[in-house]
Coordinates of C-alpha atoms in Angstrom, one line a residue:
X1 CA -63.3 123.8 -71.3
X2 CA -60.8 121.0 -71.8
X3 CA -58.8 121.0 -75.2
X4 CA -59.9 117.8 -76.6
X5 CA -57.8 115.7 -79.1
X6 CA -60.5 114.1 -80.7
X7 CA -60.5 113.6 -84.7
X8 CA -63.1 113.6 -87.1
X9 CA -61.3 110.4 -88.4
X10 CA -61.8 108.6 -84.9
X11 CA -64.0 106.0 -84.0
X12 CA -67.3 107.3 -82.1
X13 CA -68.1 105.4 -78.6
X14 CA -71.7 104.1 -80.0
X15 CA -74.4 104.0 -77.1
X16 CA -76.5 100.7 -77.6
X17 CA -79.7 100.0 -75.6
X18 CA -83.5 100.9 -74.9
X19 CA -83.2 103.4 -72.2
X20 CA -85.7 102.5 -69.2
X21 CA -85.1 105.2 -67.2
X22 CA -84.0 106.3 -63.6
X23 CA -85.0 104.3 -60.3
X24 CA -83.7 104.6 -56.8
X25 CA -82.9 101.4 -54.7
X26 CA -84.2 101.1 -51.1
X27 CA -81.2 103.2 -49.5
X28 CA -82.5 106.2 -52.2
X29 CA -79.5 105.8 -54.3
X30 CA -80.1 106.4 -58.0
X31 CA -79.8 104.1 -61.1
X32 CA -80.2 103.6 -64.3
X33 CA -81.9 100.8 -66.2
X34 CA -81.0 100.1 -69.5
X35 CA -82.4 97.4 -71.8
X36 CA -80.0 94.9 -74.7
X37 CA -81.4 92.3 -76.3
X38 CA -83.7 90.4 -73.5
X39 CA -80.8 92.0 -70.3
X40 CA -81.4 95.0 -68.3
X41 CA -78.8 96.6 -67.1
X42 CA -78.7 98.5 -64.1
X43 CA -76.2 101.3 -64.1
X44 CA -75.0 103.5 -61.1
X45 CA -75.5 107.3 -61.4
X46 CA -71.8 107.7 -62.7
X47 CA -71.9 105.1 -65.7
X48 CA -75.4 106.2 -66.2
X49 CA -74.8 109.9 -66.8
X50 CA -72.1 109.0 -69.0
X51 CA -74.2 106.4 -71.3
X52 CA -76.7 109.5 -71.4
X53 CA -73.9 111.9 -72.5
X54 CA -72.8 109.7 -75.3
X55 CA -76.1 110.2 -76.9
X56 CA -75.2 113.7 -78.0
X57 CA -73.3 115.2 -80.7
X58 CA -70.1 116.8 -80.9
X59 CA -70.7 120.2 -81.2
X60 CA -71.7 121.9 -84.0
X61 CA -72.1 118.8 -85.9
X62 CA -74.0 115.8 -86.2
X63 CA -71.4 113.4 -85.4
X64 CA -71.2 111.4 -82.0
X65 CA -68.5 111.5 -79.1
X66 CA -65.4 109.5 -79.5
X67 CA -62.4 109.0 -76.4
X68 CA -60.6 112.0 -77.8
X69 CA -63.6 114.3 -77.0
X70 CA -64.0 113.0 -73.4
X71 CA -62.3 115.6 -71.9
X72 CA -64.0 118.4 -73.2
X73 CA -67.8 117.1 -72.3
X74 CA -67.1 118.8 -68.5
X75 CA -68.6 115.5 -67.7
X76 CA -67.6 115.6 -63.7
X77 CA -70.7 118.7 -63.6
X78 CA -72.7 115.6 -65.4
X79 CA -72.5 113.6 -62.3
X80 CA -69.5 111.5 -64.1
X81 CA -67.1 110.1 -61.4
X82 CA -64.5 108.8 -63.4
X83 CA -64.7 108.9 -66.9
X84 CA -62.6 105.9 -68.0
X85 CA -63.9 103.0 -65.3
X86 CA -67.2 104.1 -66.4
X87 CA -66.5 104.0 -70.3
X88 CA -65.0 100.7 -69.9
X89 CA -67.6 99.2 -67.5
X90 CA -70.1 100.2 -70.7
X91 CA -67.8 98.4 -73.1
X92 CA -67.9 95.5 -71.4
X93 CA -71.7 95.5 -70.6
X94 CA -72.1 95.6 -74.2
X95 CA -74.2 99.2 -73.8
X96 CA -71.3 101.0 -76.0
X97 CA -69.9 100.0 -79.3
X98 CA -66.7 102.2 -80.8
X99 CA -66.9 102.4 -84.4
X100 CA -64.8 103.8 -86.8
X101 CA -68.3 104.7 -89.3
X102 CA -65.8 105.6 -92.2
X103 CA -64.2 102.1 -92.6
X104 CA -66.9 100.3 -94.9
X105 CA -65.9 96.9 -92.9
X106 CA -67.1 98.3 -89.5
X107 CA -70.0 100.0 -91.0
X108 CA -71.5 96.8 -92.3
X109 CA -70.3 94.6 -89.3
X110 CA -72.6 96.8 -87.1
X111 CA -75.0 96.9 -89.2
X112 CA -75.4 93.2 -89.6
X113 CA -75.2 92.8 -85.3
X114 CA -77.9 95.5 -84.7
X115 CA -81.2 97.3 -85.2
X116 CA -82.2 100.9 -85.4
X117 CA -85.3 101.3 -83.3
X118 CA -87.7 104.1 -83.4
X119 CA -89.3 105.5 -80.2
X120 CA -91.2 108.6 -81.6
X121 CA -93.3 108.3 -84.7
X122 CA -93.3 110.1 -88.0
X123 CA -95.6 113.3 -88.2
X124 CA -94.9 113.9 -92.7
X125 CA -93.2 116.6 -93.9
X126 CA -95.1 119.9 -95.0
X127 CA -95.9 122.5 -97.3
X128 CA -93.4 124.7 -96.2
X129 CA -90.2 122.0 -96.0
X130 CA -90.8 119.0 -98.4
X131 CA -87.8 117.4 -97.9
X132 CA -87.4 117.0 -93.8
X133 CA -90.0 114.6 -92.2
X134 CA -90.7 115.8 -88.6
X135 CA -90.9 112.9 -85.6
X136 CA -92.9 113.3 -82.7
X137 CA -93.4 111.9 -79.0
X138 CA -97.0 112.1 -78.5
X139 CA -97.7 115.4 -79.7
X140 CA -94.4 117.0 -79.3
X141 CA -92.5 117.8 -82.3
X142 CA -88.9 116.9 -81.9
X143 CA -86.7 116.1 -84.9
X144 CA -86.9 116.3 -88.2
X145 CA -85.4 113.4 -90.6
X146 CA -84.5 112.8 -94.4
X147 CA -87.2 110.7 -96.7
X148 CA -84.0 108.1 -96.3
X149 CA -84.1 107.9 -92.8
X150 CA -87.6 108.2 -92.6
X151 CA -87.9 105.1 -94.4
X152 CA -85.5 103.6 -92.5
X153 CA -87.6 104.3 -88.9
X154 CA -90.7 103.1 -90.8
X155 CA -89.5 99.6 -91.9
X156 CA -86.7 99.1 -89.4
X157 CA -89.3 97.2 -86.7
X158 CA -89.7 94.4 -89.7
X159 CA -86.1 93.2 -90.2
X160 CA -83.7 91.7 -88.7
X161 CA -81.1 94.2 -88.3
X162 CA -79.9 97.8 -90.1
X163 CA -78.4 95.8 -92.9
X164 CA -81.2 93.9 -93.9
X165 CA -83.9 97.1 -93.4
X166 CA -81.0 98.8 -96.1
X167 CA -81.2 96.1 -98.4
X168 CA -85.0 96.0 -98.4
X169 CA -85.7 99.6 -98.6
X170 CA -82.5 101.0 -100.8
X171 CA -84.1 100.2 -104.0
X172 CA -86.9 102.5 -103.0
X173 CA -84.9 105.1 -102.1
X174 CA -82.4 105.4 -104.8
X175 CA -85.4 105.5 -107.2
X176 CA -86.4 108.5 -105.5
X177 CA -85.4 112.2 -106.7
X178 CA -82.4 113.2 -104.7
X179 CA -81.4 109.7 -103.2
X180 CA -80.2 107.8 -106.4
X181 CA -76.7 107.7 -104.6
X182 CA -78.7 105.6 -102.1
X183 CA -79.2 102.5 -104.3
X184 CA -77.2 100.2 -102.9
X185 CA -77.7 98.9 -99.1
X186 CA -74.0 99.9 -98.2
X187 CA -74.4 103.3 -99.4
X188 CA -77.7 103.5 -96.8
X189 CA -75.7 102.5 -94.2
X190 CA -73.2 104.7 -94.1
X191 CA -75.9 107.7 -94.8
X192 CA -78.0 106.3 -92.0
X193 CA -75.2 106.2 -89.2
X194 CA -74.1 109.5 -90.6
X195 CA -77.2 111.0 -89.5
X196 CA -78.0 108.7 -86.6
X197 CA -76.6 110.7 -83.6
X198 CA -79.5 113.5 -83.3
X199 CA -82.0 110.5 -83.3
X200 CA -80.4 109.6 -80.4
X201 CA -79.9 112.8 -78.8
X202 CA -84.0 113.1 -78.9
X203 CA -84.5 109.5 -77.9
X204 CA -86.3 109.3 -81.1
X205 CA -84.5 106.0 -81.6
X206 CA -81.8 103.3 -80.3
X207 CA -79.9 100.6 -81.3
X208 CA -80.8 96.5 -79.8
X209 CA -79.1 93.8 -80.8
X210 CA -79.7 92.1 -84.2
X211 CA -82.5 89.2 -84.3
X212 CA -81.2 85.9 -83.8
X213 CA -83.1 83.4 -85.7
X214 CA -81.7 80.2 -83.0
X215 CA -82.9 82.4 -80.5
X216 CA -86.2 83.2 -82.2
X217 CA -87.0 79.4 -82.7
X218 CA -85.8 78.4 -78.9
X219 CA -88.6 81.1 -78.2
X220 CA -91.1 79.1 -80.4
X221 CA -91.2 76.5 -77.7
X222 CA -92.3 79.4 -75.0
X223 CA -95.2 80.5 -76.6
X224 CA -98.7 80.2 -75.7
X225 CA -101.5 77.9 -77.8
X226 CA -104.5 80.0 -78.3
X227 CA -106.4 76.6 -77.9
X228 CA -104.8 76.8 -74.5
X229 CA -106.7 79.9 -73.4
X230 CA -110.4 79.2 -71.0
X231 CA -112.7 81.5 -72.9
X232 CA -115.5 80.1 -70.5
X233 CA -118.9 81.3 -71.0
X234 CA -118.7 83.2 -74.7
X235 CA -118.8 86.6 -74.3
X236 CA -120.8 88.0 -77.1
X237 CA -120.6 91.1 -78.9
X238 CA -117.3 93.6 -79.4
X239 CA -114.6 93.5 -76.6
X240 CA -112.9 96.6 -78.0
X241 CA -111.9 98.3 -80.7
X242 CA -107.8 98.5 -81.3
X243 CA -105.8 101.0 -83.5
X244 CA -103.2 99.2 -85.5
X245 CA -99.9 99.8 -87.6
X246 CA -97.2 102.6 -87.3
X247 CA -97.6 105.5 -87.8
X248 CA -95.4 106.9 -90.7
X249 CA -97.2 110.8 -91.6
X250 CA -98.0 113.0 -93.9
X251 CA -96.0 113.3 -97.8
X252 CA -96.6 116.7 -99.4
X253 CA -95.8 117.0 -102.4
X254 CA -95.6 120.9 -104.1
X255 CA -99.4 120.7 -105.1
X256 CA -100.5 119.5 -101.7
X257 CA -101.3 116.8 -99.8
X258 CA -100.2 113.8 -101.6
X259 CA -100.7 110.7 -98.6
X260 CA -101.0 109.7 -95.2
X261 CA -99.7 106.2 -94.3
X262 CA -99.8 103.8 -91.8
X263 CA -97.3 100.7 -91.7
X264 CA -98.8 97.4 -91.0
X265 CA -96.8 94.8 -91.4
X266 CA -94.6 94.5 -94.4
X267 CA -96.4 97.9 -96.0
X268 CA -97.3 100.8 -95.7
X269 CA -101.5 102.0 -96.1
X270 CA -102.8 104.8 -97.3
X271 CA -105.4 106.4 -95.4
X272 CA -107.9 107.4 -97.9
X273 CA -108.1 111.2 -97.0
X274 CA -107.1 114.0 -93.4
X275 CA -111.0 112.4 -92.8
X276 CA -109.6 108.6 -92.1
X277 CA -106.8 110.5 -90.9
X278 CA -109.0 111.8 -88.0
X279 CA -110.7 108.2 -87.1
X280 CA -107.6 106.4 -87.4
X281 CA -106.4 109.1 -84.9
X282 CA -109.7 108.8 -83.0
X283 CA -109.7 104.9 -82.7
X284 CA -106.7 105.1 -80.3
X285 CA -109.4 105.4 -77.8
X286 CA -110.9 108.5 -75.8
X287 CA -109.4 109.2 -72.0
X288 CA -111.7 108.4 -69.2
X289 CA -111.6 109.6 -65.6
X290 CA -111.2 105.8 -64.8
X291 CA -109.7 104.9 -68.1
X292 CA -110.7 104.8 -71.6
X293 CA -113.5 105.0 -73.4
X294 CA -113.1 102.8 -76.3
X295 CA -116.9 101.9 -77.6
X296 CA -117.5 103.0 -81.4
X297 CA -120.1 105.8 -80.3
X298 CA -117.4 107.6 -78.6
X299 CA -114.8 107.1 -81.2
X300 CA -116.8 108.3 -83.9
X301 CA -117.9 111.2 -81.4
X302 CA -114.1 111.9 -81.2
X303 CA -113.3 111.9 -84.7
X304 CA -116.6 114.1 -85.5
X305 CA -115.5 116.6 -82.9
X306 CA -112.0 116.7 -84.5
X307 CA -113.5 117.2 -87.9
X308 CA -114.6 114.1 -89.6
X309 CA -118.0 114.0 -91.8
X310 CA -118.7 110.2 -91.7
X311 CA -116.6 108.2 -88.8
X312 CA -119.0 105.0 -89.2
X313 CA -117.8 104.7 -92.9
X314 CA -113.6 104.9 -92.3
X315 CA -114.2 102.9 -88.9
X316 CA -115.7 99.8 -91.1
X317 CA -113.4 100.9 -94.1
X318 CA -109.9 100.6 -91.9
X319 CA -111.3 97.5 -90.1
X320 CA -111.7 95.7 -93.2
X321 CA -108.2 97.0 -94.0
X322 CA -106.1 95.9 -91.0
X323 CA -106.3 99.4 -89.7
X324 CA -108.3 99.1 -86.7
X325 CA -109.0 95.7 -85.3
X326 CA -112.9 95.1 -83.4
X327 CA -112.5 91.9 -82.2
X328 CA -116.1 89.9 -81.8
X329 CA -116.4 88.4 -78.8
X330 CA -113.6 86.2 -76.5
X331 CA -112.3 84.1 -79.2
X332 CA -111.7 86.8 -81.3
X333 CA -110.2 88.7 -78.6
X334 CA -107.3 85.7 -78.2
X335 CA -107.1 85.8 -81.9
X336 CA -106.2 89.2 -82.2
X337 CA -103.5 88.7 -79.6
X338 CA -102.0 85.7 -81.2
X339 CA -102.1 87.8 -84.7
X340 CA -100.7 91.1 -83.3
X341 CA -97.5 92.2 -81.2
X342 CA -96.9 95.3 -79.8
X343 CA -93.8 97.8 -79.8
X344 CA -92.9 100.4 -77.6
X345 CA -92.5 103.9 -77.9
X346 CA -91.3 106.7 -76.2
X347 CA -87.8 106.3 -72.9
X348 CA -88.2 105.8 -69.9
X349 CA -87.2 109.3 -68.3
X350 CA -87.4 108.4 -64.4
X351 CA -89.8 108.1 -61.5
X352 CA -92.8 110.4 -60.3
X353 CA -94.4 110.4 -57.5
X354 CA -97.8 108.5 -59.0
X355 CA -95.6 106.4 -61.7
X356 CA -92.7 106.3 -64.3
X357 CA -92.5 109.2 -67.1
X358 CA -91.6 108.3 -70.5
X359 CA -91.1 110.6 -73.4
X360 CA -88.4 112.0 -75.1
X361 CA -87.2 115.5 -73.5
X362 CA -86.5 114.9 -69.8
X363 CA -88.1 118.4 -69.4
X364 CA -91.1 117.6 -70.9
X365 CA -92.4 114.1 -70.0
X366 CA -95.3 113.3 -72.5
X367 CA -97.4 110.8 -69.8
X368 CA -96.5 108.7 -66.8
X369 CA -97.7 105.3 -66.2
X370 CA -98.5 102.6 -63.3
X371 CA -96.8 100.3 -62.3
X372 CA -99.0 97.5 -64.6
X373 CA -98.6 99.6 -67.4
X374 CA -95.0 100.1 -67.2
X375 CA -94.7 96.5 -66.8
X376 CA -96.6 95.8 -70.0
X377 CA -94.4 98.8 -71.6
X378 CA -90.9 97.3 -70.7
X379 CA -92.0 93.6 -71.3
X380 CA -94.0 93.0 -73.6
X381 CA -92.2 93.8 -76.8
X382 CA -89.9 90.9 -75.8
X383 CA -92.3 87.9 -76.7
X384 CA -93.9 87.3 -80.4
X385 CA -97.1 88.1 -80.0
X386 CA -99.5 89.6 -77.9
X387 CA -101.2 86.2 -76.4
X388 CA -96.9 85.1 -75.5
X389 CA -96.6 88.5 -73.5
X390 CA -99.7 87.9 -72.0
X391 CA -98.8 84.2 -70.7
X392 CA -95.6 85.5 -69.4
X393 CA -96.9 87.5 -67.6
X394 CA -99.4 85.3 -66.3
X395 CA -102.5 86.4 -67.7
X396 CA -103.6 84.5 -70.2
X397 CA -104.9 81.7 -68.4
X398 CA -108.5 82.7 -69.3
X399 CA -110.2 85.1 -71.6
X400 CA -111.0 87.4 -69.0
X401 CA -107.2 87.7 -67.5
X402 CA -106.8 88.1 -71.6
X403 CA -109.3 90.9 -71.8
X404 CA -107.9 92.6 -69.0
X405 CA -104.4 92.9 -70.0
X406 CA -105.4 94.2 -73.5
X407 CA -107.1 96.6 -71.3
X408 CA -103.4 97.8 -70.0
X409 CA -102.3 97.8 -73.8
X410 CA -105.1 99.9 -74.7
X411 CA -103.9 102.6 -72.5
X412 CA -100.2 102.3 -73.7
X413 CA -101.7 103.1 -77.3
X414 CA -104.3 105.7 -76.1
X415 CA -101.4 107.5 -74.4
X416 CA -99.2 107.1 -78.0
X417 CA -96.6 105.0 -75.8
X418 CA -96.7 102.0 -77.9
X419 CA -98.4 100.5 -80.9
X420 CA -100.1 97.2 -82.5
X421 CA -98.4 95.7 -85.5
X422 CA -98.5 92.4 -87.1
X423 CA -96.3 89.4 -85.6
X424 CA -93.4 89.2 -87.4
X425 CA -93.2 86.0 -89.7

């Protein structure tokens, strides 16, 4: 290994970007795609294998790489060409950031130009470790967080960049046992990009670009009227029945179970009991041979099997709650996609032969999706609401192009690769 001159005083090289996942071009040469803000960046196998290495931590420590540490990565058996045309290609893409996280100015400029994302979901802490919160892709464990981080993750989706989630959510914090150092929004700053470099390792969460509010009102003028949409004949009856909110686990506290919540919106719900737990679970929807199944008989089927005494109850319970939406008929279809947006979860690890795998360990791919659905994963996050994605994608010019687009959503959120939250106001 390469002695490395790096110092612990040293600005780290910051990796930036929703990661997309490997391709090959039409001559089988290999890429990367990498998504900022509304770009995507395509990035040979060179500048891609380093954006990848940056995500880890220098060893032995949770800290991430800076230039000093380059040389010690071995990053030519990584498939890194040339270390220093690559590093500067990134910085001028926009895909790295250095940042010196112990100068407080720094700290809060980044902060104030970017958002931590979360790709994996929060499973609770336990019984056995009260004060680590573990994350999961799909069903795979993966990393384990603090409660500030955790909250952090949970609300992050809501604001407009790391500094305004730490001003929101820092009172909470500091109040609890533990955290009262945490108090102020500085302070979570610093602690969150302190601990922020194992996240990343996992791809349990990345960095975009802060929200522009210019650019959020330019975007006003692109959405879709729901008036706008040909319901035709009215369908009548349910046209589904749609999980909502994010999941943010299980609290234990040391007599038990204390809560398990789901964020929708600005807050976070409690599920009344592991029994709502189960539907809420259930309600994702139930895999098919051709699909999913997503009538209330075999969601309450689902959740019985898993355990649950009376599904019917929590399924009426969580839909009056904001919990589970069952839209009646076509016009209440387009007005749950006007009302609702989704969010992605899980990277983009590369291609298969039968689609694209996400998940977060590149060994362990947790699903693989069409080409429709991997469309629908990538894109439709960008645009406001559910009914905008839709119409740019061109399928919202009736209820029925509606309907089956929600379809493809239902099948991101069956297979725990995205979720439904509220549009952002």
């Amino acid at each position: 290994m390469t002695r490395s001159a790096s110092s612990p005083a040293a600005a780290i090289l910051m990796p930036l970007g929703q990661p997309l996942g490997e391709h090959r071009d039409a001559d089988d040469e290999r890429y990367l795609q990498v998504r900022l803000g509304g770009d995507i960046h395509r990035l040979d196998a060179s500048a891609g294998a380093l954006w990848s290495a940056l995500h880890h931590t220098r060893p032995g420590t949770s800290r991430g790489i800076d230039r000093g540490l380059l040389p010690a990565l071995d990053l030519a058996d990584r498939g890194v060409a040339d270390p220093q045309r690559d590093l500067e290609l990134l910085l001028d893409l926009g895909l790295v950031v250095e940042l010196a996280t112990a100068a407080p100015d720094q700290r809060l400029a980044f902060a104030e130009s970017y958002r931590l994302l979360p790709l994996q979901t929060v499973l609770g802490n336990s019984e056995t470790d009260l004060e680590r919160f573990a994350l999961v892709a799909g069903a795979q464990q993966t990393v384990t967080v603090d409660a500030a981080m955790r909250e952090v993750l949970v609300y992050a989706p809501r604001a407009a960049d790391l500094y305004a989630t730490c001003f929101v959510r820092s009172g909470a914090i500091g109040a609890a046992e533990g955290f009262e150092s945490l108090g102020e929004p500085e302070a979570m700053v610093e602690h969150t990009l302190a601990a922020v470099h194992p996240l990343l390792a996992a791809h349990a969460a990345y960095f975009d670009v802060a929200i522009d509010a210019q650019a959020d009102a330019e975007a006003a003028g692109r959405r879709c009227d729901p008036a706008s949409v040909d319901v035709g004949e009215e369908h009548r009856g349910g046209t589904g029945i749609f999980p909502v909110g994010y999941q943010a686990g299980a609290t234990y506290v040391w007599l038990g179970l204390e809560s398990v919540r789901v964020r929708v919106g600005p807050a976070e719900l409690e599920l009344a009991n592991e029994q709502a737990w189960l539907l809420w679970t259930a309600a994702h929807g139930v895999a098919t041979a051709d699909g999913i199944d997503d009538s209330e008989q075999a969601i309450c089927d689902s959740a019985k099997a898993a355990g649950a005494r009376s599904p019917i109850f929590d399924l009426d319970d969580q839909q009056q709650r904001g919990l589970v939406a069952r839209p009646e008929g076509y016009a209440g279809l387009v007005e749950l996609a006007a009302t609702h947006r989704l969010e992605p979860l899980l990277a983009g690890l590369g291609e298969a032969p039968d689609g694209q795998l996400l998940g977060g360990d590149p060994g362990r791919p947790v699903t693989v999706l069409n080409a429709e659905q991997y469309a629908v994963w990538r894109d439709a996050h960008l645009s406001a609401s559910l009914l905008d994605a839709a119409y740019a994608a061109g399928r919202a010019g009736s209820a029925r192009d509606l309907r089956e687009y929600l379809r493809l959503v239902q099948l991101l959120l069956l297979r725990r690769a995205a979720y439904l939250d509220l549009v952002r106001e």
